[in-house]
mmCIF file with all atom_site columns, C-alpha atoms in Angstrom:
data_model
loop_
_atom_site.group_PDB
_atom_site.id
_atom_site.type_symbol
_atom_site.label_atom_id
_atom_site.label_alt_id
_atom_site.label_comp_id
_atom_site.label_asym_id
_atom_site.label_entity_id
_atom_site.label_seq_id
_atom_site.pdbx_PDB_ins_code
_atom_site.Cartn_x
_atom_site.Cartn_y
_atom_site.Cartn_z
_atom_site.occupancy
_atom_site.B_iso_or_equiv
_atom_site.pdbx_formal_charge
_atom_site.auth_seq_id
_atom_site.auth_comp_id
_atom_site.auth_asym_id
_atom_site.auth_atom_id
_atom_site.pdbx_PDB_model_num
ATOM 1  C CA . UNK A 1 1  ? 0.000   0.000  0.000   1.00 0.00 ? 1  UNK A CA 1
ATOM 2  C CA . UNK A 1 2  ? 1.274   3.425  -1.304  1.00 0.00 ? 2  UNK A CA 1
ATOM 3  C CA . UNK A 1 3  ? -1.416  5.924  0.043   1.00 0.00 ? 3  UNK A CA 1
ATOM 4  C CA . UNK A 1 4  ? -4.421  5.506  1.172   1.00 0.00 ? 4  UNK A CA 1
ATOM 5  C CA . UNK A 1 5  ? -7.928  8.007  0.736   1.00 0.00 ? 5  UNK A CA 1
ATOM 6  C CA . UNK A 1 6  ? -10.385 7.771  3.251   1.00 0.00 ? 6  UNK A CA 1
ATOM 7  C CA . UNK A 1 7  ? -14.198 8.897  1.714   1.00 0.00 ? 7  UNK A CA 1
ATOM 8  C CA . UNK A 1 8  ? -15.958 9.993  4.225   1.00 0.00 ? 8  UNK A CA 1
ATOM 9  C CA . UNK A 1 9  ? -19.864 11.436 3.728   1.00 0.00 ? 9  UNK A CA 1
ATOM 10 C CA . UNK A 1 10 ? -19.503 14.765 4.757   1.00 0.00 ? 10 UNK A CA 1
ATOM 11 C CA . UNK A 1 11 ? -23.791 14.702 5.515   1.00 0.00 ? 11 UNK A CA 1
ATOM 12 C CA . UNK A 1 12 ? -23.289 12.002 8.204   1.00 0.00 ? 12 UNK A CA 1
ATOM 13 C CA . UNK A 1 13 ? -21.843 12.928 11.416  1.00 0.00 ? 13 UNK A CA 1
ATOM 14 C CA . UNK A 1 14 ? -22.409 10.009 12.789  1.00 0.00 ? 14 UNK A CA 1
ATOM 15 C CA . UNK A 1 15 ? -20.226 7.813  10.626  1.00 0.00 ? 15 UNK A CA 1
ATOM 16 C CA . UNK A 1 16 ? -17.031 10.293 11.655  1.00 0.00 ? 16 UNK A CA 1
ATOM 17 C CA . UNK A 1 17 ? -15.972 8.173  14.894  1.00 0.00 ? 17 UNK A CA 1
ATOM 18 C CA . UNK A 1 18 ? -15.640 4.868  12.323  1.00 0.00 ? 18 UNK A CA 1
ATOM 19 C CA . UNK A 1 19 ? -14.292 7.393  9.570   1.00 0.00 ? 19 UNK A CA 1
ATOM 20 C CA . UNK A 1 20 ? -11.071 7.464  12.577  1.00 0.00 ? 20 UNK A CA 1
ATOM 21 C CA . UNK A 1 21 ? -11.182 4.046  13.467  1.00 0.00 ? 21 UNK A CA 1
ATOM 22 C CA . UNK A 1 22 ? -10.643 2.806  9.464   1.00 0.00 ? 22 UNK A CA 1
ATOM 23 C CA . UNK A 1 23 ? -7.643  6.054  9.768   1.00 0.00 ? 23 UNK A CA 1
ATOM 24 C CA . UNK A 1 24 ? -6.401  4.345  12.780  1.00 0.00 ? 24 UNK A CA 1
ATOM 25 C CA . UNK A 1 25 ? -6.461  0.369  11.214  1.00 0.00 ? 25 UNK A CA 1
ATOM 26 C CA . UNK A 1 26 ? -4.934  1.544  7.654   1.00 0.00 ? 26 UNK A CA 1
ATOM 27 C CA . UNK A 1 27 ? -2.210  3.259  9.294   1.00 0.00 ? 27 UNK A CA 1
ATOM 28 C CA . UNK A 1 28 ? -1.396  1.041  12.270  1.00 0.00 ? 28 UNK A CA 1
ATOM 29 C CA . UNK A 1 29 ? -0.961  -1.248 8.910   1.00 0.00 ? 29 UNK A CA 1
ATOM 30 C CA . UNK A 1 30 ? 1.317   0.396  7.589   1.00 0.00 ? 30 UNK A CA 1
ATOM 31 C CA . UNK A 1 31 ? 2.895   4.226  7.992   1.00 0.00 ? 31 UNK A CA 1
ATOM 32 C CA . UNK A 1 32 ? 1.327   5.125  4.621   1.00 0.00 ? 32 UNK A CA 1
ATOM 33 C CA . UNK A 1 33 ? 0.127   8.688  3.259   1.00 0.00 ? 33 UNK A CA 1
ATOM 34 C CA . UNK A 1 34 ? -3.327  9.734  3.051   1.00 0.00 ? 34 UNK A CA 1
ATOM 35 C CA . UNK A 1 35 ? -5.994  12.107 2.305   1.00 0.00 ? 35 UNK A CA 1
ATOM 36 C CA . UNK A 1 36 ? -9.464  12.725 3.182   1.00 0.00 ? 36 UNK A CA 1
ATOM 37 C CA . UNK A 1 37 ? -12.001 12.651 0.386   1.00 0.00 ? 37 UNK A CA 1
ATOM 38 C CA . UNK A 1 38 ? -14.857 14.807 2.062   1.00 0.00 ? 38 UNK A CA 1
ATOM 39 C CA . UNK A 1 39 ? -17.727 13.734 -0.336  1.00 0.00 ? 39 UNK A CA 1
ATOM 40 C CA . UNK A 1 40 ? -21.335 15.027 -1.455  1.00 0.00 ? 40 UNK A CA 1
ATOM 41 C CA . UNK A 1 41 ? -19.654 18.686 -0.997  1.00 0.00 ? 41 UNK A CA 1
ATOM 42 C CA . UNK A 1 42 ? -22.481 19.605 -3.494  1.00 0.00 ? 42 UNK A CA 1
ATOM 43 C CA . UNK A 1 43 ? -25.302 18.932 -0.374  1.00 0.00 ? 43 UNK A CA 1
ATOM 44 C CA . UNK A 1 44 ? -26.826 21.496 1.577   1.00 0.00 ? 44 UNK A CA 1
ATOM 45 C CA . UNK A 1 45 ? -25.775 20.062 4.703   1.00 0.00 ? 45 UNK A CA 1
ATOM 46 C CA . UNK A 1 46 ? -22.807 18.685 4.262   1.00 0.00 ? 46 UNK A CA 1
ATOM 47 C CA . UNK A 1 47 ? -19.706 19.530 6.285   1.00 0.00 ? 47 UNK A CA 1
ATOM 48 C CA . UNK A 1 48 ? -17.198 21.744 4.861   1.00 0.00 ? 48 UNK A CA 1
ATOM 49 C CA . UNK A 1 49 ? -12.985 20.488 5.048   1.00 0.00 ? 49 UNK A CA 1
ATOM 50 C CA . UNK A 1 50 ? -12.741 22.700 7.906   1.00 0.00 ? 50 UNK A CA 1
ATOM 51 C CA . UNK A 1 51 ? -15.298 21.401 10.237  1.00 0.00 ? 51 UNK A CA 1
ATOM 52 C CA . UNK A 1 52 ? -14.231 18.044 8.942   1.00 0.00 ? 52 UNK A CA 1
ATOM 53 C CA . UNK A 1 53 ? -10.779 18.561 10.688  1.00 0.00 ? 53 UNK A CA 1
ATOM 54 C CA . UNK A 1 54 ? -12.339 19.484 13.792  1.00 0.00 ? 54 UNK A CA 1
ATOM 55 C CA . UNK A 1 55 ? -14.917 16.458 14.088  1.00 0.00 ? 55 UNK A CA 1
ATOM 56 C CA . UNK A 1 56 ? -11.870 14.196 12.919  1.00 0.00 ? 56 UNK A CA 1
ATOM 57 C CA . UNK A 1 57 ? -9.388  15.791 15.159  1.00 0.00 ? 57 UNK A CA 1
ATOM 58 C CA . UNK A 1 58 ? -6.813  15.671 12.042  1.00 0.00 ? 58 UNK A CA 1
ATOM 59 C CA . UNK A 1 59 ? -3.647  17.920 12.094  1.00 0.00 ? 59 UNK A CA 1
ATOM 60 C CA . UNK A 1 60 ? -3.014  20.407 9.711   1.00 0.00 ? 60 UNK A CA 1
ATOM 61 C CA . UNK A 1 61 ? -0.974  18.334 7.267   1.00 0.00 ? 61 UNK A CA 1
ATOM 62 C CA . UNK A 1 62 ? -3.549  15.898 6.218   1.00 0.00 ? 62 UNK A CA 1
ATOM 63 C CA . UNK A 1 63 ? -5.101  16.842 3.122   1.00 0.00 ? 63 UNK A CA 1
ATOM 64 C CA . UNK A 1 64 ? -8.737  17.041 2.792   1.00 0.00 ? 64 UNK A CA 1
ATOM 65 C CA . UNK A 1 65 ? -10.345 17.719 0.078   1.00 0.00 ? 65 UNK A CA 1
ATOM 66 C CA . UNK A 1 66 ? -13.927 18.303 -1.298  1.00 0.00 ? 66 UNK A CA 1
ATOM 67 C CA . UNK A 1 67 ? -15.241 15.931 -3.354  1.00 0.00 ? 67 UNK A CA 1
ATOM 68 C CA . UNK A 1 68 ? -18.775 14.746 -5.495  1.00 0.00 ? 68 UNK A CA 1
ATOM 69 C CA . UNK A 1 69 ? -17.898 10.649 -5.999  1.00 0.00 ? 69 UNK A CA 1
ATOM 70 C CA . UNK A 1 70 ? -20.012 11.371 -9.232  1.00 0.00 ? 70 UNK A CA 1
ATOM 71 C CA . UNK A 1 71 ? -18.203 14.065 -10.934 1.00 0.00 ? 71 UNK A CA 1
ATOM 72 C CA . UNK A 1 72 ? -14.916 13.247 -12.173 1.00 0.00 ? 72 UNK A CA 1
ATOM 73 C CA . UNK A 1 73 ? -12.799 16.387 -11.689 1.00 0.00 ? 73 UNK A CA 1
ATOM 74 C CA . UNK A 1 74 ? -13.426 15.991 -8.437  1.00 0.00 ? 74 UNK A CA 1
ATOM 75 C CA . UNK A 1 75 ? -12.707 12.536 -8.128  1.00 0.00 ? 75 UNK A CA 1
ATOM 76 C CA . UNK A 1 76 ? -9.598  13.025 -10.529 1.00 0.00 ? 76 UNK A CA 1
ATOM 77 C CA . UNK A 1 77 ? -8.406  16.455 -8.284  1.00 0.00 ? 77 UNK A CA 1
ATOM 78 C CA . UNK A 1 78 ? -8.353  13.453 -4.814  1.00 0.00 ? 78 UNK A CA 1
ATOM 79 C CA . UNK A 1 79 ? -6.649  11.037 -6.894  1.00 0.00 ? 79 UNK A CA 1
ATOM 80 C CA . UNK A 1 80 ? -3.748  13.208 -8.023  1.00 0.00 ? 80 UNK A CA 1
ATOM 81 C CA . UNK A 1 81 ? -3.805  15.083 -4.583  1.00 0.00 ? 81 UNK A CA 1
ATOM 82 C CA . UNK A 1 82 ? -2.852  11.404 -3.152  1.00 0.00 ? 82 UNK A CA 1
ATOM 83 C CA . UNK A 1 83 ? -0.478  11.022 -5.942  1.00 0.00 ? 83 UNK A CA 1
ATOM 84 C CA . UNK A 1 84 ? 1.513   14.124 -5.213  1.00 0.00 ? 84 UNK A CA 1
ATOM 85 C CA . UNK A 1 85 ? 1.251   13.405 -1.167  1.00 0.00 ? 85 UNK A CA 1
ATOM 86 C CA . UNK A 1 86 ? 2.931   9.610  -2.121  1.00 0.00 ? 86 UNK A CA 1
ATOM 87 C CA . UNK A 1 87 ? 5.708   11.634 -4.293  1.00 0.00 ? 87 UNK A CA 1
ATOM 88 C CA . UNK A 1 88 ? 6.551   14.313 -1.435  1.00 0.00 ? 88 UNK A CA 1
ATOM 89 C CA . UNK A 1 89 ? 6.834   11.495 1.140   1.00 0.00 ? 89 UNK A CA 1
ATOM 90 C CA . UNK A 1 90 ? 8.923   9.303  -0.845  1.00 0.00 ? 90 UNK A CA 1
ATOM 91 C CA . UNK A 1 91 ? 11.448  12.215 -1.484  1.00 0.00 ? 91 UNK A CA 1
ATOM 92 C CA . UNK A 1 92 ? 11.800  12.749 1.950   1.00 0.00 ? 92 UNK A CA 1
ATOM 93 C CA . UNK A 1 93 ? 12.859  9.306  2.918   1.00 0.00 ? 93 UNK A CA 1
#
């Protein structure tokens, strides 16, 4: 395992406690990058990135990122955001 995203449905709070036990799992696994893939952005209700952070108590340096599963750009912008978050961690080693 490279990187890892983690899609979480930014309209249901109450799937954000198993949203950081899958973080906790993946990465007790292995010490591999990730992002956060904070989808249906495009709801009413859903959370913004921000408030993600704070529910998920994430640190600054993990990426999240906005995200509607059924538009591509969006999809593709999470993908390459992984990509580059692999490439930066690799270089550092």
């Amino acid at each position: 395992m490279l990187g890892l995203i983690v899609l979480v449905d930014s309209t249901r709070p109450e799937t954000f406690r198993e949203t950081n036990r899958i973080i906790d799992f993946f990465t007790a696994y292995r010490d591999a990058p990730y992002v956060i893939a904070a989808n249906k952005q495009d709801h009413e209700n859903a959370w913004s990135p921000d408030e993600l952070r704070l529910a998920l108590r994430l640190n600054s340096d993990v990426k999240i990122l906005p995200c509607i599963a059924t538009e591509r750009e969006t999809v593709k912008n999470v993908l390459l955001e992984l990509l580059y978050v692999i490439m930066q961690r690799s270089s550092e080693e």
